[in-house]
mmCIF file with all atom_site columns, C-alpha atoms in Angstrom:
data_model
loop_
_atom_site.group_PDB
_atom_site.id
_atom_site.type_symbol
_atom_site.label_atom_id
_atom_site.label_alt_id
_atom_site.label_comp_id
_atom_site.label_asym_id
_atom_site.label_entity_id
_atom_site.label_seq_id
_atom_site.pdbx_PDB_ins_code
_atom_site.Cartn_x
_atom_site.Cartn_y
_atom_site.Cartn_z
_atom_site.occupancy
_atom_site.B_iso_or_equiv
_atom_site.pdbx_formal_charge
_atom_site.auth_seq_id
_atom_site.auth_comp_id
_atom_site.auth_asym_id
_atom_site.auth_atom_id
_atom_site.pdbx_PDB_model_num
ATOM 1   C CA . UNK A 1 1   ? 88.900  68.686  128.970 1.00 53.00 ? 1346 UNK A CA 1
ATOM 2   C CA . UNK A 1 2   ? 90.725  71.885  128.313 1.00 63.00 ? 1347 UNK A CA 1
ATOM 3   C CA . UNK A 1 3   ? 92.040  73.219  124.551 1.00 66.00 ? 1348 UNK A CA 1
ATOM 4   C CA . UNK A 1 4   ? 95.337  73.992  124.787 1.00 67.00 ? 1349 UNK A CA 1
ATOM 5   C CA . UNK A 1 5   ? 95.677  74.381  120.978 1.00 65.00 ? 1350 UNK A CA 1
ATOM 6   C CA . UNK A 1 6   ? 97.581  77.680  120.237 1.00 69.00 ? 1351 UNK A CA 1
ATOM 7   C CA . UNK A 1 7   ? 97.144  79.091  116.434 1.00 74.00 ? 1352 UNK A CA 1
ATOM 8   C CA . UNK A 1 8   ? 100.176 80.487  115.334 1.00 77.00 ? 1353 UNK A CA 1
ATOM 9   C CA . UNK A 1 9   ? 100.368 83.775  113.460 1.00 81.00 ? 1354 UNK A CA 1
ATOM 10  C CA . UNK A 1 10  ? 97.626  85.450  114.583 1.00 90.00 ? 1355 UNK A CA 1
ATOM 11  C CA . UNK A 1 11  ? 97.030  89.081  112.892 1.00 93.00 ? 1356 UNK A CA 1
ATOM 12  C CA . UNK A 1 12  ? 97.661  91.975  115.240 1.00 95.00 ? 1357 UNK A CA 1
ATOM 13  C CA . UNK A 1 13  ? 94.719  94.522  115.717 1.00 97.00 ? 1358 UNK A CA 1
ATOM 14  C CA . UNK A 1 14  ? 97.038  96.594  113.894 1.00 97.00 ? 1359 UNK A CA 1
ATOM 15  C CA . UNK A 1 15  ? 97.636  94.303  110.758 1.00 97.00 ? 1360 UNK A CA 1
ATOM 16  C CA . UNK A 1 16  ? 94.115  93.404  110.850 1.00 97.00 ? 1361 UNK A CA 1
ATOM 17  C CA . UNK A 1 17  ? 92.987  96.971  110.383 1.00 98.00 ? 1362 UNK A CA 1
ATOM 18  C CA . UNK A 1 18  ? 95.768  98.322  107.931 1.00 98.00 ? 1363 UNK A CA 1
ATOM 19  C CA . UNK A 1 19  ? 94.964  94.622  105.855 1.00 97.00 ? 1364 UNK A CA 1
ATOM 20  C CA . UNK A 1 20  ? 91.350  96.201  105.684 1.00 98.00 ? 1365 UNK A CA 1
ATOM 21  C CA . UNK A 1 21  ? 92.595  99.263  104.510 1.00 98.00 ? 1366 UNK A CA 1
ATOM 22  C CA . UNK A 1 22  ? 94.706  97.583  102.356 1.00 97.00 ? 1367 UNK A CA 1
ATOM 23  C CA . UNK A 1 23  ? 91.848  95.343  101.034 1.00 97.00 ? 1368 UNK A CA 1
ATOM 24  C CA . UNK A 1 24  ? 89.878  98.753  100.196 1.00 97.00 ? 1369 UNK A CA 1
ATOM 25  C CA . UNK A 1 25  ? 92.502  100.347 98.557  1.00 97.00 ? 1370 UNK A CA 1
ATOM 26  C CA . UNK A 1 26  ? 92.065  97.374  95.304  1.00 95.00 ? 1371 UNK A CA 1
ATOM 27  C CA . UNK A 1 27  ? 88.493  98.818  94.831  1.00 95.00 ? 1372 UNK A CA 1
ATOM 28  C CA . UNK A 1 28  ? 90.181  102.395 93.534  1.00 94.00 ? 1373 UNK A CA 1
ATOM 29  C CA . UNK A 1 29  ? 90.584  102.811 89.913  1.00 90.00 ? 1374 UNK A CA 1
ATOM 30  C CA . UNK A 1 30  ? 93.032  105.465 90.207  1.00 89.00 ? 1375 UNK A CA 1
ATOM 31  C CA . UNK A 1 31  ? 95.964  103.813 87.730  1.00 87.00 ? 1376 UNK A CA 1
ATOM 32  C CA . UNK A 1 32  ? 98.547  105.540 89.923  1.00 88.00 ? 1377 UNK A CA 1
ATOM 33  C CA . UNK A 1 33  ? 97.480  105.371 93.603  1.00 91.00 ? 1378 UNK A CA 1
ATOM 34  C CA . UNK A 1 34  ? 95.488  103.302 95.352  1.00 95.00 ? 1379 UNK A CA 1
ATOM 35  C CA . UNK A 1 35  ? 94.565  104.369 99.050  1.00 97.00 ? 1380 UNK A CA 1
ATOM 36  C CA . UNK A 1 36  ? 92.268  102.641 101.407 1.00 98.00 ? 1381 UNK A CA 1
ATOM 37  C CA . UNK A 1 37  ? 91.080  103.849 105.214 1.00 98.00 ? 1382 UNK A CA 1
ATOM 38  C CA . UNK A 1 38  ? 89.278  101.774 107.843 1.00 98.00 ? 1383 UNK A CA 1
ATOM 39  C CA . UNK A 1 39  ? 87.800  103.757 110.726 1.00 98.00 ? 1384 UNK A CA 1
ATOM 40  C CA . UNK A 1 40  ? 87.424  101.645 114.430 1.00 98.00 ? 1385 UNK A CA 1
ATOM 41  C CA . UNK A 1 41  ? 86.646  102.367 117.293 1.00 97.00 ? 1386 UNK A CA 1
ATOM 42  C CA . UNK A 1 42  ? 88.071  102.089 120.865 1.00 96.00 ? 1387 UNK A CA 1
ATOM 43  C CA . UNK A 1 43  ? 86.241  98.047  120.960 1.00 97.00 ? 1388 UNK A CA 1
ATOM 44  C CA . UNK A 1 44  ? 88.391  97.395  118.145 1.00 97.00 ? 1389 UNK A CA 1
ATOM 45  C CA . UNK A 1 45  ? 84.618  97.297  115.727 1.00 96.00 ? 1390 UNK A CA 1
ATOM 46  C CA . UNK A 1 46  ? 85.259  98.740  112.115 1.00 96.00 ? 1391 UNK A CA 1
ATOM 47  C CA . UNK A 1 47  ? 82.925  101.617 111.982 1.00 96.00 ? 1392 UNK A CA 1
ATOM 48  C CA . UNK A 1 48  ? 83.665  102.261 108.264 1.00 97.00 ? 1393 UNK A CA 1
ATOM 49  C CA . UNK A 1 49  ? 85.914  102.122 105.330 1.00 98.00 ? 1394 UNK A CA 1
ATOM 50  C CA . UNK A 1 50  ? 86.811  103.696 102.100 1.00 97.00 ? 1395 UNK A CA 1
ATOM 51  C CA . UNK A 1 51  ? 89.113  104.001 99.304  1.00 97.00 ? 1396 UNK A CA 1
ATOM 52  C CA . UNK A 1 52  ? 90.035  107.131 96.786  1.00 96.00 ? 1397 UNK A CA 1
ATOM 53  C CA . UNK A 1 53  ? 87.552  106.965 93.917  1.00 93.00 ? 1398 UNK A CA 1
ATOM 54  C CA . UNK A 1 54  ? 85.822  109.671 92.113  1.00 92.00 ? 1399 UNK A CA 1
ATOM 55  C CA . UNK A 1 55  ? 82.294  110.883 93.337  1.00 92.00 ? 1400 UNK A CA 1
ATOM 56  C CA . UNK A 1 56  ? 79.893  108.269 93.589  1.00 90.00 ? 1401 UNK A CA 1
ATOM 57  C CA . UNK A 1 57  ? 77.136  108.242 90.739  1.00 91.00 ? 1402 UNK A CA 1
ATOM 58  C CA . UNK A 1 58  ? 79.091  110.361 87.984  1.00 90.00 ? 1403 UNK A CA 1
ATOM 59  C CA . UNK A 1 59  ? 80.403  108.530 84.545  1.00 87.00 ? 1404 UNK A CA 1
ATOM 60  C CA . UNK A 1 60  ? 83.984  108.196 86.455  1.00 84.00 ? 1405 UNK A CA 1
ATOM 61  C CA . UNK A 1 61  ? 85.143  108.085 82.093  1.00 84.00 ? 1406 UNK A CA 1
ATOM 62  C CA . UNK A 1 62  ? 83.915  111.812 81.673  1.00 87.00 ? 1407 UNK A CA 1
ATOM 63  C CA . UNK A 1 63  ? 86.882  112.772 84.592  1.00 87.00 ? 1408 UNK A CA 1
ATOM 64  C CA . UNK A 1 64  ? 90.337  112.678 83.915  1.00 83.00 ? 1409 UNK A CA 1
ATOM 65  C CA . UNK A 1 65  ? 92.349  110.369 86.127  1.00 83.00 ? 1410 UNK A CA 1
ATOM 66  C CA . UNK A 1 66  ? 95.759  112.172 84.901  1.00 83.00 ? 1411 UNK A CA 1
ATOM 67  C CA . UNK A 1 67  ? 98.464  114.269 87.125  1.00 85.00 ? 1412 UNK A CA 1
ATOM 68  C CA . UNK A 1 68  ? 97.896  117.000 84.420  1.00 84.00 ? 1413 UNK A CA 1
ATOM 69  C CA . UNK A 1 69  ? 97.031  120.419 85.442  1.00 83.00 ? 1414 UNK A CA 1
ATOM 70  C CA . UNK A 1 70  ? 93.615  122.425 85.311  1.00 84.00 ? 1415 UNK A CA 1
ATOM 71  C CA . UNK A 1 71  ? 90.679  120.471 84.268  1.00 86.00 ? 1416 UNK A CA 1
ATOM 72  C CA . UNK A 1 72  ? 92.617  117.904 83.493  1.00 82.00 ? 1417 UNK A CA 1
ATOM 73  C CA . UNK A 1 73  ? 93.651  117.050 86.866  1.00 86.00 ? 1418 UNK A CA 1
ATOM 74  C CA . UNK A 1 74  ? 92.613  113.950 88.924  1.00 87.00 ? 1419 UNK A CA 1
ATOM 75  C CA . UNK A 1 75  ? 93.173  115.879 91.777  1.00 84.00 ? 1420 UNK A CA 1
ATOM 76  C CA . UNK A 1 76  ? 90.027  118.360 91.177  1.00 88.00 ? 1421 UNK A CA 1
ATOM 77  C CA . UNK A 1 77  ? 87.726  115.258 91.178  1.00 90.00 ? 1422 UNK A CA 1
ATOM 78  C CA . UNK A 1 78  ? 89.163  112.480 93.206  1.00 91.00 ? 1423 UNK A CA 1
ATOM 79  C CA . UNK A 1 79  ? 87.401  112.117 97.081  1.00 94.00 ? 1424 UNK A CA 1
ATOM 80  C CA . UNK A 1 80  ? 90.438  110.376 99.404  1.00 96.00 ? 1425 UNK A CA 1
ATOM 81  C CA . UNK A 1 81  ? 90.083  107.198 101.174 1.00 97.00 ? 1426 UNK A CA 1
ATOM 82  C CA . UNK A 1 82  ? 89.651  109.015 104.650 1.00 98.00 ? 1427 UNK A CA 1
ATOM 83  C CA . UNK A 1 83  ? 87.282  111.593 103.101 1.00 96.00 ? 1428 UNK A CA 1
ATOM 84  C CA . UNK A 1 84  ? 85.160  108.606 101.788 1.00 96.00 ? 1429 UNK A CA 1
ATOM 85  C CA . UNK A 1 85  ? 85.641  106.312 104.756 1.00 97.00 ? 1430 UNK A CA 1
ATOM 86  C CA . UNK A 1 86  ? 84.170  109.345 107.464 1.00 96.00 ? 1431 UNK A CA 1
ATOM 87  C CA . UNK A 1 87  ? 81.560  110.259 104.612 1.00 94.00 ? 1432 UNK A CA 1
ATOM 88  C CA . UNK A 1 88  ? 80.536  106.351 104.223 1.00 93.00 ? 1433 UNK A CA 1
ATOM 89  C CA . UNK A 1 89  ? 79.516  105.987 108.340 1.00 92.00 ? 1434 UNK A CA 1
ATOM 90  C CA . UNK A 1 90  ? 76.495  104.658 109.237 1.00 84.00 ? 1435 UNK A CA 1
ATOM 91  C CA . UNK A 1 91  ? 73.695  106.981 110.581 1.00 74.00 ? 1436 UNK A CA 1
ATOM 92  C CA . UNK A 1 92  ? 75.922  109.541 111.792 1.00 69.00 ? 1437 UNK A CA 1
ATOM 93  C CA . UNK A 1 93  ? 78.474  107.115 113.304 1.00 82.00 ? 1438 UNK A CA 1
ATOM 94  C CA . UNK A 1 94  ? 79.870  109.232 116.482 1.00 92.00 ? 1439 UNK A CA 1
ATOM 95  C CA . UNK A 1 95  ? 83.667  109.123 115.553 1.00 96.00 ? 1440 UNK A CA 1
ATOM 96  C CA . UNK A 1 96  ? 85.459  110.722 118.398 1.00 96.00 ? 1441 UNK A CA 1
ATOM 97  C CA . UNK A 1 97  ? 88.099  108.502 119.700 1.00 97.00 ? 1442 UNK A CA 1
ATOM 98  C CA . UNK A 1 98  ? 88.020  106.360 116.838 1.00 98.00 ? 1443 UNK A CA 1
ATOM 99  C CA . UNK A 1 99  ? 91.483  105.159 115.008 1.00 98.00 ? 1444 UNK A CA 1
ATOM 100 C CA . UNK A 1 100 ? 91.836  105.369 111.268 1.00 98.00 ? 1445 UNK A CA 1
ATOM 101 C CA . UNK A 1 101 ? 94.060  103.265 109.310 1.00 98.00 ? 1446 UNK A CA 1
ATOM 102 C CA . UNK A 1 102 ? 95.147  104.893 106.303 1.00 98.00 ? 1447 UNK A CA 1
ATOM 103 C CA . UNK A 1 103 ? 97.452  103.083 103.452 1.00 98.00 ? 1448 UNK A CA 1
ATOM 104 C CA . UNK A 1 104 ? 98.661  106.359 102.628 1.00 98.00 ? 1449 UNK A CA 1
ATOM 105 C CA . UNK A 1 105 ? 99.379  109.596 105.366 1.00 98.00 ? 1450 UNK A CA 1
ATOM 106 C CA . UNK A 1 106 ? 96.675  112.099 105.059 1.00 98.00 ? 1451 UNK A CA 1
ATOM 107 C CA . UNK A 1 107 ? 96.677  115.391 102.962 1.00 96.00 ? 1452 UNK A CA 1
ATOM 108 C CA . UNK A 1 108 ? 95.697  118.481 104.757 1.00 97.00 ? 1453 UNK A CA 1
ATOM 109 C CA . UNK A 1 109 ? 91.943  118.411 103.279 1.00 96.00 ? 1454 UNK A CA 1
ATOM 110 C CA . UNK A 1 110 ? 91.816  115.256 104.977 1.00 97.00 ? 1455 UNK A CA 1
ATOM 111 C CA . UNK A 1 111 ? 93.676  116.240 108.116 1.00 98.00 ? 1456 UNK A CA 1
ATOM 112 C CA . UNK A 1 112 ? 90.990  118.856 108.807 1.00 98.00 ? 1457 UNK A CA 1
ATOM 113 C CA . UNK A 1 113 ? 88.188  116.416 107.999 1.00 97.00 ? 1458 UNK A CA 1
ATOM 114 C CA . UNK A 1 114 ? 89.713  114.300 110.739 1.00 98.00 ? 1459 UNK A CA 1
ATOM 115 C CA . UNK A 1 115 ? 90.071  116.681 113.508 1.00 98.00 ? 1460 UNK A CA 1
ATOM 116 C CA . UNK A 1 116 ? 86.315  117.804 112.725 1.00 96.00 ? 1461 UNK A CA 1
ATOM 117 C CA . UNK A 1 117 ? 84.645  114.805 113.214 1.00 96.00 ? 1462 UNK A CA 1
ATOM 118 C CA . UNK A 1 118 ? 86.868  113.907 116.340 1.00 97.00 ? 1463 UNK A CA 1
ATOM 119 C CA . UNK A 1 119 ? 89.194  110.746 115.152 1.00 98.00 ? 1464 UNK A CA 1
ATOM 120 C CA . UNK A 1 120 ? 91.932  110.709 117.712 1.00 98.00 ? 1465 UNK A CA 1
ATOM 121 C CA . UNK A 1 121 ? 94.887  108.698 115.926 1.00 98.00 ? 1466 UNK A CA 1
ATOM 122 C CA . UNK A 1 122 ? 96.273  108.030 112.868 1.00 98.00 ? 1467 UNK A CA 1
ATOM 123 C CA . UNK A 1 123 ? 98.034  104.846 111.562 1.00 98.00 ? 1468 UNK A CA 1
ATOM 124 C CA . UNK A 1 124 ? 99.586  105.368 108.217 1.00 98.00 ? 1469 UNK A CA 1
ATOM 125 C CA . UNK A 1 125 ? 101.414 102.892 105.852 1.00 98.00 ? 1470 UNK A CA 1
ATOM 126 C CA . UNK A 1 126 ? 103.145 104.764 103.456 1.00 97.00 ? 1471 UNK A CA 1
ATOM 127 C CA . UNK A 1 127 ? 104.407 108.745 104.013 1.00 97.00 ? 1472 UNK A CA 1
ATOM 128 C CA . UNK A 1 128 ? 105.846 109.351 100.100 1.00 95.00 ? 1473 UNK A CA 1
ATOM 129 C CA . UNK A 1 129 ? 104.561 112.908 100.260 1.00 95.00 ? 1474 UNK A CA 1
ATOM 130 C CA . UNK A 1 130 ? 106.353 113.303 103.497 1.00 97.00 ? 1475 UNK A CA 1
ATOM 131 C CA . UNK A 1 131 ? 107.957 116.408 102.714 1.00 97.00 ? 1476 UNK A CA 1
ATOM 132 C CA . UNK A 1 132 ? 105.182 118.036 100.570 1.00 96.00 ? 1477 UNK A CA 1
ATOM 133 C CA . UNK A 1 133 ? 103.475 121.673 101.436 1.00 97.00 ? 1478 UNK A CA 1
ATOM 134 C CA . UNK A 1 134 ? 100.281 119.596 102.055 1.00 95.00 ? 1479 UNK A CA 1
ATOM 135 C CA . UNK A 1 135 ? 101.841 117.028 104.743 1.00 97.00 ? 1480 UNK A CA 1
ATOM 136 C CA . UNK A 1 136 ? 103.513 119.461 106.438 1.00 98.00 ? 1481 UNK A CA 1
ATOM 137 C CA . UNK A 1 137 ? 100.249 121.316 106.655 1.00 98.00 ? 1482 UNK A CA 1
ATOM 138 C CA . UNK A 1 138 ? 98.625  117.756 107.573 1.00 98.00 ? 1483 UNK A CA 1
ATOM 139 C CA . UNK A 1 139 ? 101.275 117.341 110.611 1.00 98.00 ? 1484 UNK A CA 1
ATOM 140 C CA . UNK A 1 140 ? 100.989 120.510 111.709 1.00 98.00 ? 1485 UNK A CA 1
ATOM 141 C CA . UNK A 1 141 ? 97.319  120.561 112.005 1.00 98.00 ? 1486 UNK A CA 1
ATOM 142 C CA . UNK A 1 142 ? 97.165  117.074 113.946 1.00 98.00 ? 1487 UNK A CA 1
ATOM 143 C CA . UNK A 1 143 ? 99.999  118.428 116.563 1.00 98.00 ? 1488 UNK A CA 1
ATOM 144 C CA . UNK A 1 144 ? 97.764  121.360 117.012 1.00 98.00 ? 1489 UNK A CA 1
ATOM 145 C CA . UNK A 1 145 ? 94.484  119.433 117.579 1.00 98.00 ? 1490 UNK A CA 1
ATOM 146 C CA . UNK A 1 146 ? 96.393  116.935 119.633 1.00 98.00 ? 1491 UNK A CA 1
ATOM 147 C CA . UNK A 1 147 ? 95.801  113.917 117.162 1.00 98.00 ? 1492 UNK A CA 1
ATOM 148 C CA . UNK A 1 148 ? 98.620  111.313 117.611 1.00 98.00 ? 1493 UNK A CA 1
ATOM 149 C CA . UNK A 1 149 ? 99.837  109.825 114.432 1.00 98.00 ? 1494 UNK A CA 1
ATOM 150 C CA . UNK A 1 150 ? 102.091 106.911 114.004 1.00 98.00 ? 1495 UNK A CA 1
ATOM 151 C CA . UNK A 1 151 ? 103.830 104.469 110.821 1.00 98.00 ? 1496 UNK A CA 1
ATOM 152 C CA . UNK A 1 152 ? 102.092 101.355 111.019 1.00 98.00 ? 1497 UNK A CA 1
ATOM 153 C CA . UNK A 1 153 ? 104.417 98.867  112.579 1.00 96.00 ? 1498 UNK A CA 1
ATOM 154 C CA . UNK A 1 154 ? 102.886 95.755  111.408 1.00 93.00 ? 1499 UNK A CA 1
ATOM 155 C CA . UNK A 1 155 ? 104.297 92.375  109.676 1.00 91.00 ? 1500 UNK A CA 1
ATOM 156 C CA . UNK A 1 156 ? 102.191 92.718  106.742 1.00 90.00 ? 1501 UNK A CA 1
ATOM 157 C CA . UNK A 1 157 ? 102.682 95.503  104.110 1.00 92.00 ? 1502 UNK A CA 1
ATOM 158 C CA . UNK A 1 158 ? 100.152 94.116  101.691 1.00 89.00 ? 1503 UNK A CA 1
ATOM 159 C CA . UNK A 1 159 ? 97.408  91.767  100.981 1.00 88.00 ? 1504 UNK A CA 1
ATOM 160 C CA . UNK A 1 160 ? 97.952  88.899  98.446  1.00 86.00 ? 1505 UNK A CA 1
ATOM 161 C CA . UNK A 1 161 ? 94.452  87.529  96.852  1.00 82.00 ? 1506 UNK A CA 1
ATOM 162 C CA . UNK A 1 162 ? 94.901  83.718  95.675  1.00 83.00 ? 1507 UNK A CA 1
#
């Protein structure tokens, strides 16, 4: 007897990934942006995931979370989603080839992070920085390493938890 049952709205490998990234990016407690990554790899396996947090281990209340300048700035402190997600692999996960999905494109810290451990394509939700100094840098550093990059072309732009 055969099963010719077909389930209707089934995720994409694409909104499957970016939902995990999405899903990631609720674990940061940055108040103004969240930002998940899920690394996979060419048999579609998650080899890791992150979101932007502060460095694991340190009193995250003794670090300022503000846009301010100086010491004052998130941005001296904060590790990115990608940074975390390629630092978080298992036993020195081989990464070349691998996808990441990114909720946010990547700054240029994180561009070069990606070309050195080998990830060979980018899918990115949002581009809101599009035309800052450090995405240009970030674009122009993936054309020159040959590192495709592409909006995420899913259904799904978020992930609703009942």
């Amino acid at each position: 007897m055969e099963n010719n049952v077909k389930i209707k709205d089934i995720l994409s490998w694409d909104e499957y990934f970016m939902g995990i990234a999405l899903l990631s990016a609720k674990r940061s407690k940055d108040p103004n942006t969240n930002v998940g990554a899920c690394i996979v790899d060419n048999d579609h396996k998650v080899v890791s995931i992150g979101y932007n947090g502060m460095p694991k281990g340190l009193d995250e209340n003794k670090l300022s979370w503000n846009k301010n300048e100086g010491l004052d700035s998130k941005y001296l402190y904060v590790c990115h989603a990608e940074f975390n997600a390629i630092l978080n692999t298992k036993n020195n996960t081989n990464l070349k080839g691998c996808t990441i999905y990114v909720t946010l494109f990547p700054c240029n810290e994180c561009a070069k992070a990606i070309i050195q451990v080998g990830i060979s394509k980018v899918i990115y939700l949002e581009d809101k920085y599009h035309d800052s100094t450090e995405t240009k840098a970030s674009r122009l550093l993936f054309d020159l390493a040959g590192i495709k990059y592409e909006p995420y072309k899913g259904r799904y732009k978020e992930v609703i938890l009942k």
